[in-house]
Amino acid sequence: MAEIIHLVSPNFRDIFEPNIEIGKFPDGDSHVRIPLIAECEGREVVVFHRLYSKQNTALVTLLFILDSVKEAGAQKITVVAPYLPYSRQDKKKLNGEVASAFAVCNLLARAGCDNLITFDCHFLNKEGPSKFGELQIQNVSMGKDLVGYAKAKIFSGEECEVISPDMGANYLVADHGGKSYTKVREEYKKQKIKYRDIGTMEGEFDVKDKNVLVLDDMISTGSTMISALEKITAAGAKKVCCAATHGLFLYNCVDKINKFTDCVYSTDTIVNAHSKVPIKQKLVDLTDANLKLF
Ligand code: R5P
């Protein structure tokens, strides 16, 4: 069987050696060059490309790569994008609103992506294969790795309660008791899309004098995590830390989080100053298995 071709974007250089060149023209248009393009004909191709930060440019760049690899006659194309932007907009709340999670997935599928491998994707509530819109997705979870880090490095081998701040992330904590708050956001203010405040966060857990890890799929503005940390701190927990697969950490929210815990960390699906749990081994395992996932 012909060897699989791995194409690696420069934004994946912290994990694998890049072999795609990406630059910009003076007007901001993206320029992409794939020196190995001629070798893609009739082969299975795996593209490693991050879609955050600068998600709009990163998405367009990926569409260019897919179009080119498809045109070159690849037999099958798998994309590995550790964080999928727009994954939170999977429902239409307003008349005429685009459900951009579907739009992104459909665009990737139509551009030639046969499989997307991504991590703890917001609109999926389980690990493994799923179809979303027209796109086949393999959702890989970092839940066990994030819990393992807390137990080993933060709680020094002591037991801890693991709680997620909303039901969407419940599968991340399922192997550890599966406790989750139920979060309800308010409506958009004056029908203008910006951000919906957290309305309520329901759930009471017996955490008095216990170690607690609060675990979510992502920390973006931090408002969800801070609401959960407030409740857990008020309930008398002993030592509290928090983590997420994807650390966007917008608006210096770490400073606010640190009022409740000095321990906040993430994986490196998005490389940031708090990335403590690497995804590399999972990716190596997947590629060693020749990505025979479906
Ligand atoms: C939402 O349902 C997700 O699981 C996260 O809880 C949320 O997206 C985090 O966003 P933020 O940090 O802005 O509250």
Short mmCIF file of C-alpha atoms in Angstrom, two decimals, residues 9-276:
data_model
loop_
_atom_site.label_atom_id
_atom_site.label_comp_id
_atom_site.label_asym_id
_atom_site.label_seq_id
_atom_site.Cartn_x
_atom_site.Cartn_y
_atom_site.Cartn_z
CA SER A 9 1.29 23.73 8.14
CA PRO A 10 3.72 26.18 9.76
CA ASN A 11 1.21 26.69 12.59
CA PHE A 12 1.81 23.04 13.62
CA ARG A 13 5.59 23.49 13.93
CA ASP A 14 5.53 22.99 17.71
CA ILE A 15 4.59 19.34 17.04
CA PHE A 16 5.72 18.29 13.54
CA GLU A 17 8.17 19.71 10.99
CA PRO A 18 6.23 21.89 8.51
CA ASN A 19 6.36 21.10 4.79
CA ILE A 20 3.73 23.59 3.58
CA GLU A 21 4.69 27.24 3.05
CA ILE A 22 2.14 29.90 3.99
CA GLY A 23 2.69 33.61 3.55
CA LYS A 24 0.86 36.83 2.74
CA PHE A 25 0.74 39.19 -0.22
CA PRO A 26 1.03 42.92 0.58
CA ASP A 27 -2.78 43.35 0.44
CA GLY A 28 -3.34 40.58 2.99
CA ASP A 29 -4.29 37.77 0.58
CA SER A 30 -2.87 34.44 1.68
CA HIS A 31 -0.22 32.66 -0.36
CA VAL A 32 0.10 28.88 -0.04
CA ARG A 33 2.70 26.55 -1.56
CA ILE A 34 2.74 22.77 -1.14
CA PRO A 35 6.09 21.51 -2.48
CA LEU A 36 4.95 17.84 -2.16
CA ILE A 37 1.78 18.39 -4.20
CA ALA A 38 2.82 16.13 -7.10
CA GLU A 39 3.20 13.21 -4.67
CA CYS A 40 -0.43 13.45 -3.53
CA GLU A 41 -1.89 11.83 -6.65
CA GLY A 42 -3.64 8.57 -5.80
CA ARG A 43 -2.41 8.71 -2.18
CA GLU A 44 -4.03 9.13 1.20
CA VAL A 45 -3.13 12.60 2.50
CA VAL A 46 -3.25 13.86 6.09
CA VAL A 47 -3.15 17.64 6.56
CA PHE A 48 -2.11 19.02 9.97
CA HIS A 49 -3.32 22.60 10.23
CA ARG A 50 -4.43 24.70 13.20
CA LEU A 51 -7.57 26.81 12.79
CA TYR A 52 -6.92 29.20 15.68
CA SER A 53 -5.80 31.91 16.22
CA LYS A 54 -6.75 34.13 13.22
CA GLN A 55 -9.49 31.65 12.47
CA ASN A 56 -10.88 33.30 9.33
CA THR A 57 -7.52 33.39 7.57
CA ALA A 58 -6.68 29.90 8.83
CA LEU A 59 -9.97 28.54 7.45
CA VAL A 60 -9.46 30.12 4.04
CA THR A 61 -5.90 28.79 3.94
CA LEU A 62 -7.16 25.29 4.73
CA LEU A 63 -9.74 25.54 1.94
CA PHE A 64 -6.90 26.44 -0.47
CA ILE A 65 -4.86 23.44 0.71
CA LEU A 66 -7.82 21.09 0.34
CA ASP A 67 -8.71 22.40 -3.09
CA SER A 68 -5.17 21.93 -4.28
CA VAL A 69 -4.70 18.44 -2.82
CA LYS A 70 -8.07 17.33 -4.20
CA GLU A 71 -7.16 18.71 -7.64
CA ALA A 72 -3.87 16.82 -7.46
CA GLY A 73 -5.90 13.59 -7.28
CA ALA A 74 -5.53 12.52 -3.63
CA GLN A 75 -7.42 9.32 -2.92
CA LYS A 76 -8.54 10.35 0.57
CA ILE A 77 -7.92 13.53 2.62
CA THR A 78 -7.92 13.69 6.43
CA VAL A 79 -7.54 17.03 8.20
CA VAL A 80 -6.19 17.25 11.74
CA ALA A 81 -7.33 20.57 13.26
CA PRO A 82 -7.11 20.37 17.08
CA TYR A 83 -9.60 23.20 17.75
CA LEU A 84 -12.56 23.82 15.46
CA PRO A 85 -13.58 27.51 15.42
CA TYR A 86 -17.27 28.41 15.04
CA SER A 87 -18.20 25.17 16.79
CA ARG A 88 -20.31 27.07 19.34
CA GLN A 89 -22.66 28.46 16.72
CA ASP A 90 -24.48 25.26 15.90
CA LYS A 91 -28.02 26.61 16.43
CA LYS A 92 -30.01 29.45 14.87
CA LYS A 93 -31.34 31.82 17.51
CA LEU A 94 -32.41 34.71 15.27
CA ASN A 95 -34.33 34.81 12.01
CA GLY A 96 -31.92 34.47 9.09
CA GLU A 97 -28.89 33.75 11.25
CA VAL A 98 -26.25 31.43 9.77
CA ALA A 99 -25.46 28.37 11.85
CA SER A 100 -21.77 28.79 11.14
CA ALA A 101 -20.74 25.46 12.68
CA PHE A 102 -22.64 23.73 9.86
CA ALA A 103 -21.34 26.20 7.26
CA VAL A 104 -17.72 25.55 8.25
CA CYS A 105 -18.16 21.76 8.26
CA ASN A 106 -19.99 21.77 4.92
CA LEU A 107 -17.32 23.98 3.33
CA LEU A 108 -14.54 21.65 4.52
CA ALA A 109 -16.39 18.57 3.22
CA ARG A 110 -17.13 20.19 -0.14
CA ALA A 111 -13.51 21.30 -0.48
CA GLY A 112 -12.42 17.67 -0.23
CA CYS A 113 -12.02 16.85 3.47
CA ASP A 114 -13.10 13.21 3.94
CA ASN A 115 -12.40 13.12 7.68
CA LEU A 116 -11.76 15.83 10.24
CA ILE A 117 -9.88 14.81 13.38
CA THR A 118 -10.45 17.35 16.12
CA PHE A 119 -10.38 17.51 19.91
CA ASP A 120 -13.32 17.92 22.31
CA CYS A 121 -15.47 19.57 19.69
CA HIS A 122 -18.09 21.79 21.29
CA PHE A 123 -21.14 20.51 19.38
CA LEU A 124 -20.30 16.82 19.93
CA ASN A 125 -21.05 15.23 23.25
CA LYS A 126 -19.08 12.05 22.88
CA GLU A 127 -15.73 10.74 21.71
CA GLY A 128 -15.41 8.91 18.41
CA PRO A 129 -16.86 9.23 14.92
CA SER A 130 -19.88 11.41 14.06
CA LYS A 131 -21.32 13.07 11.00
CA PHE A 132 -22.08 16.78 11.30
CA GLY A 133 -23.64 18.44 8.29
CA GLU A 134 -21.77 16.89 5.39
CA LEU A 135 -18.56 16.32 7.34
CA GLN A 136 -17.28 13.10 8.89
CA ILE A 137 -15.60 13.97 12.21
CA GLN A 138 -13.48 11.99 14.65
CA ASN A 139 -13.72 13.63 18.08
CA VAL A 140 -10.71 12.90 20.30
CA SER A 141 -11.04 13.65 24.02
CA MET A 142 -8.35 15.02 26.33
CA GLY A 143 -10.57 14.60 29.42
CA LYS A 144 -8.58 11.73 30.98
CA ASP A 145 -5.25 13.45 30.29
CA LEU A 146 -6.41 16.71 31.92
CA VAL A 147 -7.70 14.85 34.99
CA GLY A 148 -4.48 12.82 35.17
CA TYR A 149 -2.43 16.02 35.20
CA ALA A 150 -4.44 17.45 38.11
CA LYS A 151 -4.16 14.28 40.16
CA ALA A 152 -0.42 13.91 39.60
CA LYS A 153 0.82 17.50 39.58
CA ILE A 154 -1.69 19.55 41.57
CA PHE A 155 -3.30 17.26 44.11
CA SER A 156 -0.10 15.19 44.60
CA GLY A 157 -1.87 11.87 44.13
CA GLU A 158 -4.83 12.72 46.38
CA GLU A 159 -8.35 12.06 45.11
CA CYS A 160 -10.35 14.92 43.63
CA GLU A 161 -13.91 15.60 42.54
CA VAL A 162 -14.19 16.43 38.84
CA ILE A 163 -17.06 18.73 37.87
CA SER A 164 -17.94 20.36 34.55
CA PRO A 165 -19.58 23.80 34.45
CA ASP A 166 -22.22 22.77 31.93
CA MET A 167 -23.89 19.67 30.56
CA GLY A 168 -22.19 20.02 27.16
CA ALA A 169 -18.89 19.02 28.74
CA ASN A 170 -20.40 16.19 30.79
CA TYR A 171 -18.74 13.47 28.71
CA LEU A 172 -15.35 14.90 29.70
CA VAL A 173 -16.03 14.10 33.34
CA ALA A 174 -18.11 10.96 32.78
CA ASP A 175 -15.30 8.61 33.85
CA HIS A 176 -14.89 10.56 37.09
CA GLY A 177 -18.43 10.64 38.49
CA GLY A 178 -20.02 12.72 35.74
CA LYS A 179 -21.09 15.75 37.79
CA SER A 180 -22.08 18.87 35.85
CA TYR A 181 -23.81 22.15 36.48
CA THR A 182 -26.72 23.05 34.23
CA LYS A 183 -25.94 26.41 32.66
CA VAL A 184 -28.56 28.57 30.96
CA ARG A 185 -27.54 31.68 29.07
CA GLU A 186 -29.76 34.76 28.75
CA GLU A 187 -31.17 35.92 25.40
CA TYR A 188 -29.15 38.17 23.10
CA LYS A 189 -29.62 41.76 24.17
CA LYS A 190 -31.78 43.77 21.70
CA GLN A 191 -31.41 40.99 19.13
CA LYS A 192 -27.78 41.98 18.58
CA ILE A 193 -25.33 39.12 18.45
CA LYS A 194 -22.41 39.64 20.72
CA TYR A 195 -22.40 37.61 23.84
CA ARG A 196 -25.12 36.07 25.96
CA ASP A 197 -24.57 36.47 29.69
CA ILE A 198 -24.93 33.47 31.93
CA GLY A 199 -28.46 33.50 33.39
CA THR A 200 -28.37 30.60 35.81
CA MET A 201 -26.01 27.84 36.80
CA GLU A 202 -27.87 25.11 38.67
CA GLY A 203 -26.34 22.31 40.70
CA GLU A 204 -25.24 21.66 44.27
CA PHE A 205 -22.36 19.30 44.96
CA ASP A 206 -20.90 18.12 48.22
CA VAL A 207 -17.37 19.47 47.83
CA LYS A 208 -16.74 20.64 51.40
CA ASP A 209 -13.09 19.99 52.31
CA LYS A 210 -12.54 18.14 49.04
CA ASN A 211 -10.13 18.77 46.19
CA VAL A 212 -11.99 19.85 43.05
CA LEU A 213 -11.03 20.07 39.40
CA VAL A 214 -13.47 22.07 37.25
CA LEU A 215 -13.15 20.86 33.68
CA ASP A 216 -14.66 22.27 30.49
CA ASP A 217 -14.15 21.87 26.76
CA MET A 218 -12.98 25.49 26.48
CA ILE A 219 -12.27 28.63 28.44
CA SER A 220 -13.01 31.62 26.22
CA THR A 221 -14.02 34.78 28.12
CA GLY A 222 -13.83 32.74 31.32
CA SER A 223 -17.33 33.69 32.48
CA THR A 224 -18.54 30.09 32.61
CA MET A 225 -15.52 28.90 34.55
CA ILE A 226 -15.66 31.83 36.98
CA SER A 227 -19.35 31.18 37.74
CA ALA A 228 -18.55 27.55 38.56
CA LEU A 229 -15.50 28.48 40.63
CA GLU A 230 -17.59 30.94 42.66
CA LYS A 231 -20.08 28.21 43.55
CA ILE A 232 -17.43 25.63 44.38
CA THR A 233 -15.42 28.03 46.51
CA ALA A 234 -18.59 29.10 48.36
CA ALA A 235 -19.38 25.42 49.04
CA GLY A 236 -16.14 25.10 51.04
CA ALA A 237 -13.89 23.10 48.72
CA LYS A 238 -10.36 22.42 50.00
CA LYS A 239 -8.19 23.05 46.93
CA VAL A 240 -9.67 24.04 43.58
CA CYS A 241 -8.14 24.08 40.13
CA CYS A 242 -9.60 24.43 36.66
CA ALA A 243 -8.76 23.26 33.18
CA ALA A 244 -10.05 23.06 29.64
CA THR A 245 -9.05 21.30 26.47
CA HIS A 246 -8.99 24.60 24.55
CA GLY A 247 -7.51 27.64 26.29
CA LEU A 248 -8.52 30.81 24.44
CA PHE A 249 -8.19 32.91 27.61
CA LEU A 250 -9.67 36.14 26.23
CA TYR A 251 -9.61 39.54 27.97
CA ASN A 252 -7.02 38.52 30.59
CA CYS A 253 -9.61 36.25 32.17
CA VAL A 254 -6.83 34.31 33.88
CA ASP A 255 -6.44 37.23 36.31
CA LYS A 256 -10.11 36.86 37.29
CA ILE A 257 -9.86 33.07 37.46
CA ASN A 258 -6.83 33.41 39.72
CA LYS A 259 -9.01 35.09 42.36
CA PHE A 260 -10.46 31.62 42.97
CA THR A 261 -7.54 29.39 42.08
CA ASP A 262 -3.92 29.89 41.12
CA CYS A 263 -4.05 26.78 39.05
CA VAL A 264 -5.53 27.02 35.55
CA TYR A 265 -4.27 25.01 32.60
CA SER A 266 -5.17 23.61 29.21
CA THR A 267 -3.85 21.35 26.49
CA ASP A 268 -1.91 22.78 23.56
CA THR A 269 -4.69 22.43 20.96
CA ILE A 270 -4.28 26.21 21.13
CA VAL A 271 -0.74 27.06 22.16
CA ASN A 272 -0.83 29.46 25.11
CA ALA A 273 1.03 30.31 28.29
CA HIS A 274 -1.07 27.82 30.30
CA SER A 275 -0.73 24.78 27.98
CA LYS A 276 0.46 22.00 30.27
#
